[in-house]
GROMACS .gro file of C-alpha atoms in nm:
model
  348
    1UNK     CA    1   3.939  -8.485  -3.275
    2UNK     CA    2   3.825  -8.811  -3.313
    3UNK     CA    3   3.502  -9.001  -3.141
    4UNK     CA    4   3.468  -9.355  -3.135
    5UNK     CA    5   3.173  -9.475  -3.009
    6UNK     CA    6   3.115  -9.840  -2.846
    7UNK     CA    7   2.824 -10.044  -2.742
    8UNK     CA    8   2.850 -10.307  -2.520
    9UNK     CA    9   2.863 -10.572  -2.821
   10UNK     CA   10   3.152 -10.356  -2.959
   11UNK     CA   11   3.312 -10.397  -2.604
   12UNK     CA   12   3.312 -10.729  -2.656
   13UNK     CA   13   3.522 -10.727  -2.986
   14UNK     CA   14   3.797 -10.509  -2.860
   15UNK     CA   15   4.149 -10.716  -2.899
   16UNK     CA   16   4.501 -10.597  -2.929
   17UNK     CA   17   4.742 -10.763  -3.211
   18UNK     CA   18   5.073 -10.777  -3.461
   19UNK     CA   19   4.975 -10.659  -3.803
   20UNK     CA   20   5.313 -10.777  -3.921
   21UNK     CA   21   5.649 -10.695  -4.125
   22UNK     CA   22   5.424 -10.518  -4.433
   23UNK     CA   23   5.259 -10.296  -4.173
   24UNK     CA   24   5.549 -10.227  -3.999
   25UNK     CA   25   5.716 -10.155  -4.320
   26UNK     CA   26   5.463  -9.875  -4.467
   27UNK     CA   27   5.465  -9.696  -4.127
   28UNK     CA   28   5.848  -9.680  -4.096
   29UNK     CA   29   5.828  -9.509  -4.460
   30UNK     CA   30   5.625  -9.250  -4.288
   31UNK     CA   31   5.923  -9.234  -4.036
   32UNK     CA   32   6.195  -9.203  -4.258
   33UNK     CA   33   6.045  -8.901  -4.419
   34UNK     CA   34   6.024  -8.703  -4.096
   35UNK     CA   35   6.297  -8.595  -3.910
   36UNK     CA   36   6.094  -8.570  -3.572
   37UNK     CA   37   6.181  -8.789  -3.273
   38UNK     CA   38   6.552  -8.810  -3.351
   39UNK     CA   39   6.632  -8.925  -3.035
   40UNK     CA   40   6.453  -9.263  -3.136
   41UNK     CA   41   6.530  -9.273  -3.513
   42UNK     CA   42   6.798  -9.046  -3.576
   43UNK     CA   43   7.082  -9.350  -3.632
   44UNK     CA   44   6.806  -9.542  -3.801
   45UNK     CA   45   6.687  -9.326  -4.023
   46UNK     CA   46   7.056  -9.195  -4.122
   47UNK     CA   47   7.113  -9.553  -4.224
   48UNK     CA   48   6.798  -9.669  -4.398
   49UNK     CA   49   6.704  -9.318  -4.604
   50UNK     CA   50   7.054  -9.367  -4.804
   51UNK     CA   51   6.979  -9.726  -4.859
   52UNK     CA   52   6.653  -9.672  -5.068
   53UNK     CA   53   6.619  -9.646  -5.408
   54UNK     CA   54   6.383  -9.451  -5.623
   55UNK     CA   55   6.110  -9.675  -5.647
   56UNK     CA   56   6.105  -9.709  -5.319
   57UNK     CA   57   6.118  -9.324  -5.242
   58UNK     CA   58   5.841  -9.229  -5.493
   59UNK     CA   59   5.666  -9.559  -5.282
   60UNK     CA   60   5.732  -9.370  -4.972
   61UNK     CA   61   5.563  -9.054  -5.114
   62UNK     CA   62   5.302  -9.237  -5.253
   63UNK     CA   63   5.186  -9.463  -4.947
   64UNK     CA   64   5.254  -9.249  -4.699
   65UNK     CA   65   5.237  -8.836  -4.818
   66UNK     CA   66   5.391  -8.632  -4.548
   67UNK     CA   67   5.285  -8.311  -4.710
   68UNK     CA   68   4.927  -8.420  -4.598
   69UNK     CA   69   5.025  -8.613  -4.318
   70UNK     CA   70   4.766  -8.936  -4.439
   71UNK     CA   71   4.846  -9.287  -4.527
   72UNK     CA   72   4.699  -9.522  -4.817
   73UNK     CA   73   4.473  -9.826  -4.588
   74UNK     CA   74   4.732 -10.093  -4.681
   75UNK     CA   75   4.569 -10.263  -4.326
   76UNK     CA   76   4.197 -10.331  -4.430
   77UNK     CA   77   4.348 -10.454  -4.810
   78UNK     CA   78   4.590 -10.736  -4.694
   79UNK     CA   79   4.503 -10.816  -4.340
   80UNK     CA   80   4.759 -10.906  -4.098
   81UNK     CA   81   5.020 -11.100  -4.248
   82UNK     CA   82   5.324 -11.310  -4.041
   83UNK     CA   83   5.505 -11.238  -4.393
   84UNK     CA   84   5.606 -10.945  -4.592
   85UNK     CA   85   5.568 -11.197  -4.932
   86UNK     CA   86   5.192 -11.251  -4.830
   87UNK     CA   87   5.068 -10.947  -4.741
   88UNK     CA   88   5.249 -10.846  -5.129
   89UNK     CA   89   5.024 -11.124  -5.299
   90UNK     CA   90   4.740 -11.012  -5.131
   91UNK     CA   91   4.792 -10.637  -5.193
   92UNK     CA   92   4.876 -10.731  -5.592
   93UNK     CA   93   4.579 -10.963  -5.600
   94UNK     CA   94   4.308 -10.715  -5.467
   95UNK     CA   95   4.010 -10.646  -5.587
   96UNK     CA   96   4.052 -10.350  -5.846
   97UNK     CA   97   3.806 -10.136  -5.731
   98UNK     CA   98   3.875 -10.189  -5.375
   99UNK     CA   99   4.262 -10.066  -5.519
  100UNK     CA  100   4.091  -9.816  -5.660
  101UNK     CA  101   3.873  -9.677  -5.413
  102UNK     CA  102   4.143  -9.690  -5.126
  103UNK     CA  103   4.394  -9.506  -5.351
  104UNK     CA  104   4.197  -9.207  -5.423
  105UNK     CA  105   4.114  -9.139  -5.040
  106UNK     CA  106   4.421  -8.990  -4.954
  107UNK     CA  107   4.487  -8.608  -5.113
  108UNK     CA  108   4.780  -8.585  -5.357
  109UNK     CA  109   4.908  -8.239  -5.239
  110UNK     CA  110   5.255  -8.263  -5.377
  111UNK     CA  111   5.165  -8.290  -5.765
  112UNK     CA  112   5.113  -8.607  -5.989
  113UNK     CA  113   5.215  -8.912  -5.942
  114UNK     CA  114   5.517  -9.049  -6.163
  115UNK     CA  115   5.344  -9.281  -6.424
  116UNK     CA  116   5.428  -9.605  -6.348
  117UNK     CA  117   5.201  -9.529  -5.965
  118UNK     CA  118   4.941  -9.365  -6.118
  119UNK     CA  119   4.871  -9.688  -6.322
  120UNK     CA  120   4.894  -9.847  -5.970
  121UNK     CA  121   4.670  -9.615  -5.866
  122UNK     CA  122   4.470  -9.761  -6.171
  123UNK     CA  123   4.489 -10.119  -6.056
  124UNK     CA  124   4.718 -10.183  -6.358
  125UNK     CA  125   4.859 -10.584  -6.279
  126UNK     CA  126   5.276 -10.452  -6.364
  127UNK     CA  127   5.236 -10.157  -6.176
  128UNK     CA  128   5.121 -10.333  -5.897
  129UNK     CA  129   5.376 -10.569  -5.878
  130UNK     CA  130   5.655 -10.302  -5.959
  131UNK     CA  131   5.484 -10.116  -5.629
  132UNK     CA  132   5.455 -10.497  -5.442
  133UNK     CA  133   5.884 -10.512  -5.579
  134UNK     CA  134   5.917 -10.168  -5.391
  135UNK     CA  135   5.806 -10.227  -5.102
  136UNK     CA  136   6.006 -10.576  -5.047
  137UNK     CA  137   6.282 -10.364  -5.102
  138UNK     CA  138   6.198 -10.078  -4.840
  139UNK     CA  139   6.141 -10.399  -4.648
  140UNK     CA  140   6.451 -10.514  -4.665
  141UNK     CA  141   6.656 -10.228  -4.556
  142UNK     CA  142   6.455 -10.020  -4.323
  143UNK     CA  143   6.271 -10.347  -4.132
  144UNK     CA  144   6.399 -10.681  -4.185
  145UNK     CA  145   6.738 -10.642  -4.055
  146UNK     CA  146   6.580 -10.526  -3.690
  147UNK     CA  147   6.233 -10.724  -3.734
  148UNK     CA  148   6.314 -11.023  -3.481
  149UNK     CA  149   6.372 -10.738  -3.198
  150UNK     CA  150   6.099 -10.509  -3.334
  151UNK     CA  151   5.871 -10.821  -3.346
  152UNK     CA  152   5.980 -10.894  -2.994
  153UNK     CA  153   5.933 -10.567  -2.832
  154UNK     CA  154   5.549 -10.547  -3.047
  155UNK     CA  155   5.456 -10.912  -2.883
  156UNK     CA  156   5.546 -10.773  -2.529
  157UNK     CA  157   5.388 -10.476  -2.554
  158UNK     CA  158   5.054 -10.702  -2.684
  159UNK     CA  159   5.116 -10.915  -2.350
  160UNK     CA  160   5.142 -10.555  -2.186
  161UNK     CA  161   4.781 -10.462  -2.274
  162UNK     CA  162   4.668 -10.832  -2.267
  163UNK     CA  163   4.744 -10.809  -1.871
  164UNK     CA  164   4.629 -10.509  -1.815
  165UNK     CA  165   4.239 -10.630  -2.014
  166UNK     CA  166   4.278 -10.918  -1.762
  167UNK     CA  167   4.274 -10.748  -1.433
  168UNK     CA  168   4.078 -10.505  -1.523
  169UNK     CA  169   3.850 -10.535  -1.827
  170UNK     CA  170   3.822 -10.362  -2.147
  171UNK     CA  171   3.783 -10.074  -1.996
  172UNK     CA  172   4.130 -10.091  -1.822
  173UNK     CA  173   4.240 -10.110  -2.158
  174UNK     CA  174   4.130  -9.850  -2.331
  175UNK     CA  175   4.199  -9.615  -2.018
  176UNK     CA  176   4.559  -9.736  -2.053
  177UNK     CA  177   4.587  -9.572  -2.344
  178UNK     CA  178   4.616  -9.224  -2.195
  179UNK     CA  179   4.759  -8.937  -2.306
  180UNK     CA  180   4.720  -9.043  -2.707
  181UNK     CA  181   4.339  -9.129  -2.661
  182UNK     CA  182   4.127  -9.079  -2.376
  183UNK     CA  183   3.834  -9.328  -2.261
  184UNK     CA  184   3.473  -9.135  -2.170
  185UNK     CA  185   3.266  -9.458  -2.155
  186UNK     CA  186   3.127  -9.524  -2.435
  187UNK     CA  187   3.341  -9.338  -2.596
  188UNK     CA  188   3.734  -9.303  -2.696
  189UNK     CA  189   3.851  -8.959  -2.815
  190UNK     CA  190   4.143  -8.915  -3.025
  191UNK     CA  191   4.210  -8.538  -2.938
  192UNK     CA  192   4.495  -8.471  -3.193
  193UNK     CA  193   4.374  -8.700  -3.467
  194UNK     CA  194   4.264  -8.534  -3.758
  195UNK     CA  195   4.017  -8.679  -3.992
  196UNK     CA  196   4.116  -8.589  -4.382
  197UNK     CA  197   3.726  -8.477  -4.416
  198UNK     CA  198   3.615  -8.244  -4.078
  199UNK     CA  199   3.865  -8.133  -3.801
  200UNK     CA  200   3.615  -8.343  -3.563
  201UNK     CA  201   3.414  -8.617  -3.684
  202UNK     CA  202   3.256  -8.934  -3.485
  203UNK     CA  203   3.270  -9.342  -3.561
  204UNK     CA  204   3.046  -9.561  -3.444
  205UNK     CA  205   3.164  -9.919  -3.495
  206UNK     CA  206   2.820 -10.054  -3.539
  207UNK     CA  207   2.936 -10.407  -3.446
  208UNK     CA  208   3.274 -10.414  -3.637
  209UNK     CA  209   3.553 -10.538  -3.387
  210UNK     CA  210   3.807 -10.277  -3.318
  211UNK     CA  211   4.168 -10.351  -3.316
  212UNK     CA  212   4.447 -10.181  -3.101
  213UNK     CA  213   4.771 -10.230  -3.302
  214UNK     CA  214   5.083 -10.141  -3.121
  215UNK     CA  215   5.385 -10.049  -3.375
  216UNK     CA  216   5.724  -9.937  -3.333
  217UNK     CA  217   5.726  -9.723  -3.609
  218UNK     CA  218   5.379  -9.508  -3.584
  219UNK     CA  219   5.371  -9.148  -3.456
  220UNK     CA  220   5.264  -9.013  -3.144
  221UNK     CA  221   4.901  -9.007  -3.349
  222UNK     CA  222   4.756  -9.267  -3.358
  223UNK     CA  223   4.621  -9.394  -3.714
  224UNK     CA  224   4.291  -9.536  -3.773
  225UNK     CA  225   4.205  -9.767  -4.063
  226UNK     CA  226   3.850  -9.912  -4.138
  227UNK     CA  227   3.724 -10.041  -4.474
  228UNK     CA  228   3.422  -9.983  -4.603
  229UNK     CA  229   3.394 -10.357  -4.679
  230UNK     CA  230   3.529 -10.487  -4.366
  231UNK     CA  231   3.409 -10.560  -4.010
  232UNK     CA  232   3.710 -10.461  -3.875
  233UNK     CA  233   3.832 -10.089  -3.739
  234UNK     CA  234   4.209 -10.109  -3.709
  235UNK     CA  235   4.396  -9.842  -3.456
  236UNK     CA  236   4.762  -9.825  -3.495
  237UNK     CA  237   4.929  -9.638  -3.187
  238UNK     CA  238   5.264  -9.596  -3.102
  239UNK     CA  239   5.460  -9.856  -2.897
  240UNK     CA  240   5.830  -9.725  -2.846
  241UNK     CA  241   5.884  -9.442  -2.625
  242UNK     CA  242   6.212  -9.520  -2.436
  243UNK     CA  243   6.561  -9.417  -2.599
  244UNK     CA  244   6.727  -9.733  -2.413
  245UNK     CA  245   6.488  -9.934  -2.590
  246UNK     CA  246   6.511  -9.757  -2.966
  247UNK     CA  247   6.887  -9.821  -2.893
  248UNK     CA  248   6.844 -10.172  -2.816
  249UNK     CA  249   6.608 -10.232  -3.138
  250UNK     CA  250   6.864 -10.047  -3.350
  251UNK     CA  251   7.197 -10.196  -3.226
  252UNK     CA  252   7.429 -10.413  -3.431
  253UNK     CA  253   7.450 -10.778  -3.371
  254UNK     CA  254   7.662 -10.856  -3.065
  255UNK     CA  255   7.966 -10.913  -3.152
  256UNK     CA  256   8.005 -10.731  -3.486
  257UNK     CA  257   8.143 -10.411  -3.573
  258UNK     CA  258   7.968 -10.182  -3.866
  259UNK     CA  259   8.104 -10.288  -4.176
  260UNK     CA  260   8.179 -10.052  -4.492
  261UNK     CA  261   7.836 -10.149  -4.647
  262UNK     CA  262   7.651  -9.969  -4.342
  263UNK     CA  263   7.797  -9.714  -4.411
  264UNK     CA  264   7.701  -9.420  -4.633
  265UNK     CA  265   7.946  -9.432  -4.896
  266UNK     CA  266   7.930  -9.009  -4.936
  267UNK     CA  267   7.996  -9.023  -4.539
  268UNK     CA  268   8.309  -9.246  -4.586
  269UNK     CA  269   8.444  -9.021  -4.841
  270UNK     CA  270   8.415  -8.663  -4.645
  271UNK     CA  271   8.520  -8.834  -4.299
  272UNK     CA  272   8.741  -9.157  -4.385
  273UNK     CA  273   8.587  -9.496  -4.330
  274UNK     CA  274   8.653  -9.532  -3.958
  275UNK     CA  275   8.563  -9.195  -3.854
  276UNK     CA  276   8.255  -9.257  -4.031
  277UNK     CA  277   8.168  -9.556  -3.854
  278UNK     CA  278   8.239  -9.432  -3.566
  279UNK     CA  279   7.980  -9.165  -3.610
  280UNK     CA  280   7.729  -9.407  -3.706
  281UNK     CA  281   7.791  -9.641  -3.401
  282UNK     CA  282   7.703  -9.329  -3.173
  283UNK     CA  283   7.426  -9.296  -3.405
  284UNK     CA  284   7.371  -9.615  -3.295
  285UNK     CA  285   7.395  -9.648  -2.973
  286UNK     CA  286   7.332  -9.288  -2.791
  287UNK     CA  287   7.537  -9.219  -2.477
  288UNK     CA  288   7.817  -9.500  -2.518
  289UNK     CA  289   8.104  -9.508  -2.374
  290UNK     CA  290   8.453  -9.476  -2.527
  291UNK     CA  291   8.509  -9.868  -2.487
  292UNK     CA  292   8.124  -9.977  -2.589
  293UNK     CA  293   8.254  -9.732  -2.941
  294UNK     CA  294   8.565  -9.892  -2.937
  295UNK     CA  295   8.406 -10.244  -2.967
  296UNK     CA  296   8.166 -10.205  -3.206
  297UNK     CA  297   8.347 -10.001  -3.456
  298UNK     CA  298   8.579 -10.288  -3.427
  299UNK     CA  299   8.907 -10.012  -3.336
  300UNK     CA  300   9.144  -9.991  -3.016
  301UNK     CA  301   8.991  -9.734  -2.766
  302UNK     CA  302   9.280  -9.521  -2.838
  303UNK     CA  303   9.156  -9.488  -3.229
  304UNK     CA  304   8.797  -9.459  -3.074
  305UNK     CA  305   8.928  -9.151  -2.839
  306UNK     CA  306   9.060  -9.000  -3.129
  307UNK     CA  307   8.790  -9.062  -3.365
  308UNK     CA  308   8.568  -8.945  -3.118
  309UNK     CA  309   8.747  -8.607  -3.016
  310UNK     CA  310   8.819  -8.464  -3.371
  311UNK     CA  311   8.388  -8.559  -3.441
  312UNK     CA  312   8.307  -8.352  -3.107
  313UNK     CA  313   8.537  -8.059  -3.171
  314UNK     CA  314   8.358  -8.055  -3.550
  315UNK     CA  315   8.023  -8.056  -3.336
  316UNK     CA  316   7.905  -8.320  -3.484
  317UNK     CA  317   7.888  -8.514  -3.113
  318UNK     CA  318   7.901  -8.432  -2.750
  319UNK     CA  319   8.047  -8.556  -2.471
  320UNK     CA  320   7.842  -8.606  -2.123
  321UNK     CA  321   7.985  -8.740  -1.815
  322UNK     CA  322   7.821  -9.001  -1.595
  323UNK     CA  323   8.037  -9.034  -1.246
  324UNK     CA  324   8.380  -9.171  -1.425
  325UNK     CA  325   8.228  -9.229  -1.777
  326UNK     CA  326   8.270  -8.995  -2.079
  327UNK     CA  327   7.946  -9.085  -2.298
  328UNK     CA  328   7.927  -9.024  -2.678
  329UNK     CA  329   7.611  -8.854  -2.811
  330UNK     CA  330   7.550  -8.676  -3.141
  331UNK     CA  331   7.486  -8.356  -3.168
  332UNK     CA  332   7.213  -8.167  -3.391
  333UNK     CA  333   7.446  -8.140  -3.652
  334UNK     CA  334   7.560  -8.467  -3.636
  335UNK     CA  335   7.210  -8.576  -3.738
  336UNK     CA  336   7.179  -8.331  -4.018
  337UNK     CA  337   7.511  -8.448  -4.131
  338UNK     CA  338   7.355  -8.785  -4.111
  339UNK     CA  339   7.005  -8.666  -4.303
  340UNK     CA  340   6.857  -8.914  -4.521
  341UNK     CA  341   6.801  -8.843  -4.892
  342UNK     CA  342   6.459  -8.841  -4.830
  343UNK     CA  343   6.331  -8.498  -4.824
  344UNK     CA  344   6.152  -8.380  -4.474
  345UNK     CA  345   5.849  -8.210  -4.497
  346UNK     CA  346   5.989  -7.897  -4.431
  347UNK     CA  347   6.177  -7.947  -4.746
  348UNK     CA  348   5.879  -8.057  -4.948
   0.00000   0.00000   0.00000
């Protein structure tokens, strides 16, 4: 567990913002590792763990180690940024010991680093900037193609807490944040956070302003961040709960079916190209119908029915039945099927 301790002057500093594209960007490489909350990520993460390269995997590994479950403070370095290119600069143009010092906090519990990160680890200017070139491109294909809904859905849930600080104080706000953290005035416990140091430990913000940071892709634990340098105690908590709403952020443009270049091109080969898109559009969009399938695979709902009945007698989806409609859902297997070349934990 996890004690934060306020004073009234600390009260005072509490505010709830965006940290941007870059944070957004580190957390979902956290995500894509996992294979928990499928019902949320599953299509995503089928999609986006295919899509990224090596660098970007050992990146993954490297920023966020799922073996220990801890993240390098990317937060406290760059700041929040409006722009994945800025929050790069800044990371690249860091102070070298601050580098240093934030690299070595998290425990390396899945054996050395490949060379080229542990002279990032060593501040070293091309290493940096191949690590900066990594994570534009994790950027790229697990966040930029959904950011203007994922930005979206962050700045309501910011007007969400901003309203609730309004009627009823600070303290509304931090009560709000029940079940994940739990306010004991002055105090907010973190029951299943886990500092990398004690199983329990306290923080008292000493006049540093504390920041609640709501983000699509953090865990049901929330992650705190504070600098030794800064004045600023960052929380990052989770902000997408609601299937309907994952499917929403996660959907195709309307309009558009899934072309070939969505699609896994080692799923295209064992299925066919349309039966594989028409798994990934269920990936997609959970419990949709056989005409929603039919529209954005971009086939006739006869194709679509056919598609759909040779995937669910393979088990790789399910049917459920809502009054007259037949919804589309995958299945467990489905997902494996759909597993991203990321290794899980479990696997690690």
């Amino acid at each position: 567990m996890l004690r934060v301790h306020f004073t009234a002057e600390d009260l005072a500093q509490v505010r709830v913002t965006v940290l941007g594209p870059l944070a957004e960007t580190q957390l979902s490489l956290r995500t894509v590792q996992w294979r928990d909350r499928a019902v949320l990520f599953g299509g995503w993460r089928a999609r986006t763990g295919a899509r990224i390269g090596a660098d970007g995997r050992q990146a993954a590994r490297f920023l966020s180690p799922a073996a220990c479950g801890g993240l390098v403070d990317l937060f406290t370095l760059v700041g929040a940024v409006d722009c994945v290119e800025e929050g790069i600069e800044r990371l690249v143009g860091a102070p070298a010991a601050r580098l240093r010092a934030e690299f070595s906090v998290t425990p390396r519990t899945a054996g050395p680093a490949p060379v080229w990160l542990a002279e990032a680890m060593d501040a070293a200017p091309q290493a940096l900037r191949r690590l900066g070139a990594a994570l534009r491109h994790c950027h790229q294909v697990a966040v930029a193609p959904y950011w203007p809904r994922i930005d979206q859905h962050l700045q309501g849930e910011v007007a969400r807490r901003g309203r609730l600080m309004a009627q009823g104080g600070v303290g509304a706000l931090l009560d709000g944040l029940r079940p994940m953290a739990v306010w004991d005035p002055p105090v907010l416990e973190i029951p299943a956070y886990r500092p990398l140091t004690h199983p329990e430990a306290d923080l008292h913000l000493s006049g540093r302003s504390f920041v609640l940071a709501p983000s699509v892709f953090c865990g049901p634990v929330p992650q705190l961040f504070a600098g030794s340098e800064d004045d600023t105690v960052v929380m990052a908590y989770q902000a997408l709960h609601d299937p309907v709403d994952a499917a929403a952020l996660w959907a195709a443009p309307a309009g558009t079916r899934r072309g070939d270049a969505q699609v896994p091109p080692a799923l295209a080969a064992l299925l066919g190209r349309s039966r594989a898109i028409v798994l990934c559009v269920i990936a997609d969009h959970p419990a949709c119908t056989t005409t929603q399938l039919a529209q954005r695979a971009g086939i006739s709902p006869a194709s679509a029915s056919e598609h759909a009945t040779t995937l669910r007698k393979a088990g790789l989806t399910a049917v459920t039945r809502e009054r007259k409609a037949v919804l589309h859902t995958l299945t467990h297997l489905g997902l494996t099927l759909l597993s991203t070349n990321i290794p899980s934990p479990e696997a690690s």
